[in-house]
Coordinates of C-alpha atoms in Angstrom, one line a residue:
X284 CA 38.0 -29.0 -29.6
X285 CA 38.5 -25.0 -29.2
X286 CA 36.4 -23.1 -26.9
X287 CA 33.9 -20.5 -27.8
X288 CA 34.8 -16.7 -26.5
X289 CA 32.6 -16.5 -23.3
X290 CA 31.7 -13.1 -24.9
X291 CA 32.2 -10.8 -27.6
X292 CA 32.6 -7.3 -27.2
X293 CA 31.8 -4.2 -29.2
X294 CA 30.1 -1.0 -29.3
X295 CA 26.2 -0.6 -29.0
X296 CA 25.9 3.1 -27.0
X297 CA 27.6 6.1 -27.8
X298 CA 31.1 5.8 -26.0
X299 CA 30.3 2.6 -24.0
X300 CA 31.3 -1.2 -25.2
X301 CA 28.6 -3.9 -25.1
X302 CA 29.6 -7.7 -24.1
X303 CA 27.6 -10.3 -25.7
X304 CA 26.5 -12.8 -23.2
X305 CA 26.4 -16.8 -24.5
X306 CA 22.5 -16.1 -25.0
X307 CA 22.8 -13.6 -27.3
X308 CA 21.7 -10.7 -25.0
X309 CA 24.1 -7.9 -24.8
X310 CA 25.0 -5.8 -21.6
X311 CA 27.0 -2.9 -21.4
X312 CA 30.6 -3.4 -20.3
X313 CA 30.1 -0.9 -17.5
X314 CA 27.6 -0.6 -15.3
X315 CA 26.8 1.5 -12.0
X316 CA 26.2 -0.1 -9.1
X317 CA 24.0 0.7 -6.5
X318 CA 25.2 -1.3 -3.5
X319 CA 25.4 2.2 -1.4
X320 CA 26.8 2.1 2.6
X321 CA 29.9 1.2 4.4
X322 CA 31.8 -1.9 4.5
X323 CA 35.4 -0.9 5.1
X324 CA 35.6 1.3 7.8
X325 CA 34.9 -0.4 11.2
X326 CA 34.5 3.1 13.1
X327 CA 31.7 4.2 10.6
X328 CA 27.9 2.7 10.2
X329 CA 28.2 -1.0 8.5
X330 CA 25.4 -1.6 6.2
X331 CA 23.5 -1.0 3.4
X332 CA 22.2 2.9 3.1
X333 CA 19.9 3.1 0.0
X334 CA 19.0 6.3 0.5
X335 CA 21.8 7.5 -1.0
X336 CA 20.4 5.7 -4.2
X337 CA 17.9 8.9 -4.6
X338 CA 20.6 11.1 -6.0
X339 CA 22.9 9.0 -7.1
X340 CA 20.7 7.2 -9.8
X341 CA 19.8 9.7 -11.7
X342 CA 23.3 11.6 -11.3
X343 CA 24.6 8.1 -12.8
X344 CA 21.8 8.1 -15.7
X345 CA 23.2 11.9 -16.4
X346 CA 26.6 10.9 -16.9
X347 CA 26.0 7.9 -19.6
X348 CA 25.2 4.6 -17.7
X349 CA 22.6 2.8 -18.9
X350 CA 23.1 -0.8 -17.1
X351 CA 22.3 -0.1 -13.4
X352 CA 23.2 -3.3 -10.7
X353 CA 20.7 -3.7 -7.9
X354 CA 19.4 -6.5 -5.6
X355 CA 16.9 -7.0 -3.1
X356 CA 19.5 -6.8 -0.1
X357 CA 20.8 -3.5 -1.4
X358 CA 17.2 -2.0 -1.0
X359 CA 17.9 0.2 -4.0
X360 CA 15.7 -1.7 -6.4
X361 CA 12.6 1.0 -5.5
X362 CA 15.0 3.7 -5.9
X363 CA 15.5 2.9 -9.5
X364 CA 12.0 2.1 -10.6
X365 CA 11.1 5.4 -9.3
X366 CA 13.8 6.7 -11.3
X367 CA 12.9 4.7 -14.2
X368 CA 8.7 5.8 -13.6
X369 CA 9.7 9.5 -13.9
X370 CA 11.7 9.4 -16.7
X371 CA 9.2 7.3 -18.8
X372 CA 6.5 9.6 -17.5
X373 CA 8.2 12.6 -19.1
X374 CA 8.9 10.8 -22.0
X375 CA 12.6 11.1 -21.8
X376 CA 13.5 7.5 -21.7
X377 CA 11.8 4.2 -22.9
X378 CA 12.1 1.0 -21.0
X379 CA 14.6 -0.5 -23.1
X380 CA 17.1 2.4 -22.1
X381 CA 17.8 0.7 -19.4
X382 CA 19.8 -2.6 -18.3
X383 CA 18.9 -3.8 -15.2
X384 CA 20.1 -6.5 -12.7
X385 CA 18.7 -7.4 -9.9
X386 CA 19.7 -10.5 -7.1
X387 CA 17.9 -13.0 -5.3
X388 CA 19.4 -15.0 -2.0
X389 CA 21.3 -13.4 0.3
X390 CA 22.5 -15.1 3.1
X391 CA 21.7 -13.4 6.5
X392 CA 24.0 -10.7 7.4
X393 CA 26.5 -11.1 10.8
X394 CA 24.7 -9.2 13.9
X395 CA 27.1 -6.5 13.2
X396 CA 25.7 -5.5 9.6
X397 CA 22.3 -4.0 9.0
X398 CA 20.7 -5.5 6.2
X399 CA 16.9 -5.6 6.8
X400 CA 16.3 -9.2 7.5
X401 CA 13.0 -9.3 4.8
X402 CA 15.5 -8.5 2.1
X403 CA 17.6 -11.4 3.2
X404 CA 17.3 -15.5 4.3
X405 CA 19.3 -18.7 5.4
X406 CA 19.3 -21.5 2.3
X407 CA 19.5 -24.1 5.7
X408 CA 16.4 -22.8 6.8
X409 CA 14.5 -25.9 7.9
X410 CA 11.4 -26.7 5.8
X411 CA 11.7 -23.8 3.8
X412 CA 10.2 -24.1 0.4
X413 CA 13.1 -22.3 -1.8
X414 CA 10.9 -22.4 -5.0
X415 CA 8.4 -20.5 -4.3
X416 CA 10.7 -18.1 -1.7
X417 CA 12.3 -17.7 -4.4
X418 CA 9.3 -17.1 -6.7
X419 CA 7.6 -14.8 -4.2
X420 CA 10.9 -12.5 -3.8
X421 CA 11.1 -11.9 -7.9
X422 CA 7.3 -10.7 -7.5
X423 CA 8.2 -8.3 -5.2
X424 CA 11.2 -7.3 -6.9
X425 CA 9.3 -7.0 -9.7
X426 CA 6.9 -4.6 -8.0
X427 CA 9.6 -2.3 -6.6
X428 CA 11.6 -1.5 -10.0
X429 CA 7.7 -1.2 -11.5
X430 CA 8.7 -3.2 -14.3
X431 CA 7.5 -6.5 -16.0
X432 CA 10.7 -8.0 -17.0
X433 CA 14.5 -7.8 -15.5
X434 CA 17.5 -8.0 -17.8
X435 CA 19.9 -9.8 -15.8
X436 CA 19.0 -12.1 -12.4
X437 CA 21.3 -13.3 -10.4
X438 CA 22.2 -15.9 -7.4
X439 CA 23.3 -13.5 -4.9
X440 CA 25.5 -16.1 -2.9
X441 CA 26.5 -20.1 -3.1
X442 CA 25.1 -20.6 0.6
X443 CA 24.8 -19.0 4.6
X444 CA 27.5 -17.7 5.7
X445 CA 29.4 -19.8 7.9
X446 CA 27.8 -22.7 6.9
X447 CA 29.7 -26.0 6.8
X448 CA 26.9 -28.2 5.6
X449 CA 27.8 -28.6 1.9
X450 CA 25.1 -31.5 1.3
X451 CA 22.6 -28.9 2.2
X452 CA 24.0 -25.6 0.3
X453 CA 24.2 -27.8 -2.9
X454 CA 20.6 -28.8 -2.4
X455 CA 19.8 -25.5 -2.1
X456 CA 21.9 -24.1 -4.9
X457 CA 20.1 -26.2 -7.5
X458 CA 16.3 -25.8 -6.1
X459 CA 17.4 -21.9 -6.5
X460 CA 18.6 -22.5 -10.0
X461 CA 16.1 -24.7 -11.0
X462 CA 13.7 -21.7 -9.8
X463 CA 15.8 -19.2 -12.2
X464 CA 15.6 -21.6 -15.1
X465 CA 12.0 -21.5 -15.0
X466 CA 11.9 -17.7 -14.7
X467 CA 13.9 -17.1 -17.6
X468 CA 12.0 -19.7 -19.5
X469 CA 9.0 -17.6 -19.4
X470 CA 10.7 -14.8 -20.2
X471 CA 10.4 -12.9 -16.6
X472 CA 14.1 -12.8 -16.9
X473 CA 16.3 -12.1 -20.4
X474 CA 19.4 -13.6 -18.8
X475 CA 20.5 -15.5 -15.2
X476 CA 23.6 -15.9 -13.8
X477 CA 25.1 -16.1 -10.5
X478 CA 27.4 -14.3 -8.3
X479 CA 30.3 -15.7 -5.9
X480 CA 30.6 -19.1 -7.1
X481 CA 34.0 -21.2 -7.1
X482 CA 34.9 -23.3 -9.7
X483 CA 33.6 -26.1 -7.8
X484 CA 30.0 -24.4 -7.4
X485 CA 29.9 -24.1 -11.4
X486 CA 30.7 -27.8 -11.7
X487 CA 28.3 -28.8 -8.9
X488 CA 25.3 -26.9 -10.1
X489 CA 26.0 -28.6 -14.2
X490 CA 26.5 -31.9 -11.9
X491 CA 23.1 -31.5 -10.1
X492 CA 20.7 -30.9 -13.1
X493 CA 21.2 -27.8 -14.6
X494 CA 19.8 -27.3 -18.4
X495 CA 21.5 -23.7 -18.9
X496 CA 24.6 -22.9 -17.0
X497 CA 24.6 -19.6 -16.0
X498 CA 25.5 -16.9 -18.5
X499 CA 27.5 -14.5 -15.7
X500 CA 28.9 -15.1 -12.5
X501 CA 29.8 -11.2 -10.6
X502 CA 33.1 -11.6 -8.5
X503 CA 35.2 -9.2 -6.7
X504 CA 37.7 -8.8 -9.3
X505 CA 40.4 -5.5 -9.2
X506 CA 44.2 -5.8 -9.1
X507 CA 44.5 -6.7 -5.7
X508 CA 42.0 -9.5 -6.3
X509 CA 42.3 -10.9 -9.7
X510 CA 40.9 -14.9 -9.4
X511 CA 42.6 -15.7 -12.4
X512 CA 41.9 -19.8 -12.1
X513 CA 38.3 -18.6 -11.5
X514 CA 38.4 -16.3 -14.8
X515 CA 40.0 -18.8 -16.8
X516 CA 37.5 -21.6 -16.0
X517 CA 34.3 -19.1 -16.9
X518 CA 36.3 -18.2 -20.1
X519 CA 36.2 -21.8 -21.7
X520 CA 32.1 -22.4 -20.3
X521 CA 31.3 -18.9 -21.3
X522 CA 30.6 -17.6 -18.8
X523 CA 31.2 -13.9 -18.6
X524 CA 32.8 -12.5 -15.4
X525 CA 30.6 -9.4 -14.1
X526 CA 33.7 -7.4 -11.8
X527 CA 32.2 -6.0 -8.4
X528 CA 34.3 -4.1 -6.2
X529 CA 36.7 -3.2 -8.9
X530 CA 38.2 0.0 -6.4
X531 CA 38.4 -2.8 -4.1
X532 CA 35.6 -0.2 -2.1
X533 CA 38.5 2.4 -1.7
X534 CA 40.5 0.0 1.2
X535 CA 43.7 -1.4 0.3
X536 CA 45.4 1.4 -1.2
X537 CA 44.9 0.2 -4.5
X538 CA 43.8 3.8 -5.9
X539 CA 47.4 4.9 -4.7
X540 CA 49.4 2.1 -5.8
X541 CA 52.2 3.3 -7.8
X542 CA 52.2 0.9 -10.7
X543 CA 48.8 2.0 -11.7
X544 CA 49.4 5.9 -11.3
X545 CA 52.3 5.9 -13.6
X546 CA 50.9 3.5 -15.7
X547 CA 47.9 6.2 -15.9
X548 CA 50.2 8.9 -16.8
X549 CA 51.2 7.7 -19.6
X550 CA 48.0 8.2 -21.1
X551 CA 46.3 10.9 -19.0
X552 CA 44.3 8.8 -17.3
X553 CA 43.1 8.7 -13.0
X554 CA 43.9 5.0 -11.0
X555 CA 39.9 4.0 -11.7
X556 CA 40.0 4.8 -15.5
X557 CA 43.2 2.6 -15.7
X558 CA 41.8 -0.2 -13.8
X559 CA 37.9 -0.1 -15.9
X560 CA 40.0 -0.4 -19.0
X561 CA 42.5 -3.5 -17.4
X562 CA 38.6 -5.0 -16.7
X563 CA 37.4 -4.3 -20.4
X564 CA 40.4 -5.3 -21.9
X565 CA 40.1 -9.1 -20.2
X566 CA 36.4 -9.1 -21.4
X567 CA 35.1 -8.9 -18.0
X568 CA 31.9 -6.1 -17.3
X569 CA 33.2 -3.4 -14.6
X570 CA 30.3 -2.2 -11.9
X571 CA 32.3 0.9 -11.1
X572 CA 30.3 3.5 -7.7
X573 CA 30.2 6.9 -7.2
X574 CA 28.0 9.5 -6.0
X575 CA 30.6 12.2 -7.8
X576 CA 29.6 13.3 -11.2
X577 CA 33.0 13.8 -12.3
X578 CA 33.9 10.8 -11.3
X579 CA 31.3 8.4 -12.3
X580 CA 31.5 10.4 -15.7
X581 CA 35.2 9.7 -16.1
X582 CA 34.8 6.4 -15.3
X583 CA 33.2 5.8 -18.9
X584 CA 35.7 7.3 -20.7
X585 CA 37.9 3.9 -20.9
X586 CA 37.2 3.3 -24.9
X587 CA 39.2 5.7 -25.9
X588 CA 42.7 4.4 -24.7
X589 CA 44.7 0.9 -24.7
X590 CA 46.7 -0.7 -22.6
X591 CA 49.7 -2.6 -23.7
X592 CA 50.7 -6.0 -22.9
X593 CA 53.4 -4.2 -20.6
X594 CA 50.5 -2.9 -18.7
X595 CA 48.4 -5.8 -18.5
X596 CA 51.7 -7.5 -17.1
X597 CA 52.6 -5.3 -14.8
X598 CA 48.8 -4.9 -13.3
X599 CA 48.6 -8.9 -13.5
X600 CA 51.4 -8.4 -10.9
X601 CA 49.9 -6.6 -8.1
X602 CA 47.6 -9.4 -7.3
X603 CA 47.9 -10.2 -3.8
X604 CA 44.1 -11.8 -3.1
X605 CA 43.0 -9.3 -0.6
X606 CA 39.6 -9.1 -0.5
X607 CA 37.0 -6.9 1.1
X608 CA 33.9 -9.2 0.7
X609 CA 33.4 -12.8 1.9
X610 CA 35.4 -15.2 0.2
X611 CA 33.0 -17.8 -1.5
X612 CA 35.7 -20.7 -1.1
X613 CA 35.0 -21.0 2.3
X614 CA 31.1 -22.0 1.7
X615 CA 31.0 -25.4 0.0

């Protein structure tokens, strides 16, 4: 029996692509996220810095994107419902001008990292009651954007990092999802999804109970990272694939990588703009970063060029698996 397209893609904003999630509800195929500080250079600060949210949000909202990626461990989600509150206020924008994501359940960060530790828990936590932590963290994310609804939540991570214990992170993954089925039930929610989840963690959480399977999953997906087994599994469940990272956060060399630059000649197009349209192209939503207006402005203009199955070859090549997040595999 074929499988349905995990998504279907067309235009719904002037010079940004839409991607129909299996529920109907449409998100643009690029989106700005707001996951602001340092995670690649161990000689600079190593954490989350939300402050530079304040001028990057509406910088972003200036140069076309309307689907904006928060969570509550980024500690950008205020930063956008101010945004959001001064634009309505003025009348310049209505609430449905904006798609917005937000997470739920991060792990605690290593020592190392500053993440504020109220923005953040362990799943293992004994006698923790995940429901209503859960339940208690959408109200307050809730308050912070200043908004009733959220477009888009998602499961931040499968489990702790670190943790070994797979009894206990499946337990947990399902009283979590449970928790976001009855959120979007009631409407609090338009869509759910999750984000780092293996093959195995899709199949566990249908296993355990779930009545709707999650409608995204957000990976670290560029050229150096592809997860094509990952991809191809979420393609016959559709589920759509949500691309963080897609720069792989400037490390690696991948904006210098030779393939890519001449591939990007050809059409007169930068390293980022080749690599959004690669994403696009494989039906997967990009969540591009930048606090340059050029830049984040050029990183929209990917619908106006094609690549060819000679480029989609050749970038299919350069995956190598480096990553510069966690790698979900080892939680299980």
């Amino acid at each position: 029996m074929p499988t349905k397209p995990a998504a279907e893609t067309k235009d719904n904003q002037p010079g940004v692509g839409a991607i129909k999630l299996s529920n109907g509800v449409e998100v643009p195929a690029l989106g700005f996220g707001t996951a602001f500080g340092n995670w690649t250079d161990p000689k600079k600060f190593s954490g989350f810095l939300p402050e530079q949210a304040y001028s990057a949000i509406p910088m972003a909202d200036a140069a076309g994107y309307q689907h904006f990626d928060c969570a509550r461990a980024y500690g950008t989600e205020r930063h956008l419902g101010m945004y959001i509150a001064r634009e309505m206020m003025a009348g310049r924008r209505k609430r449905e001008d904006f798609f917005i994501t937000t997470k739920l359940a991060h792990p605690d960060a290593p020592p190392h990292v500053n993440i504020s530790h109220r923005n953040t828990f362990n799943m293992a936590t004994p006698g923790l009651d995940l429901r209503n932590k859960i339940l208690d963290d959408f109200d307050d994310s809730l308050s912070r954007l200043g908004v009733g609804q959220v477009d888009l939540l998602l499961m931040h991570w499968p489990g702790d990092f670190g943790s070994k214990d797979k009894k206990t992170n499946r337990s947990a993954r399902i009283a979590i999802w449970k928790t976001f089925e009855e959120l979007y039930k009631k409407q609090a929610v338009r869509a759910i999804g999750v984000c780092n989840f293996t093959e195995d963690h899709l199949k566990e959480l249908k296993e355990d109970g779930a009545t709707t399977m999650p409608m995204v999953n957000q990976l670290e997906i560029n050229p150096y990272c592809q997860q094509k087994e990952i991809l191809a599994y979420m393609k016959e469940n559709s589920i759509v694939a949500e691309a963080y990272a897609p720069f792989a956060s400037g490390a690696g060399g991948l904006l210098k990588d030779q393939v890519i630059v001449k591939i990007g000649e050809k059409y007169g197009k930068n390293v980022g703009q080749v690599i959004l349209r690669w994403l696009v192209q494989k039906g997967c939503i990009g969540l591009p970063k930048s606090s340059n207006f050029k830049r984040a402005k050029g990183n929209l203009e990917v619908f106006d060029f094609e690549l060819s199955e000679d480029d989609m070859k050749a970038i299919a090549a350069l995956d190598k698996g480096f990553r510069t997040c966690p790698d979900p595999s080892e939680i299980p």
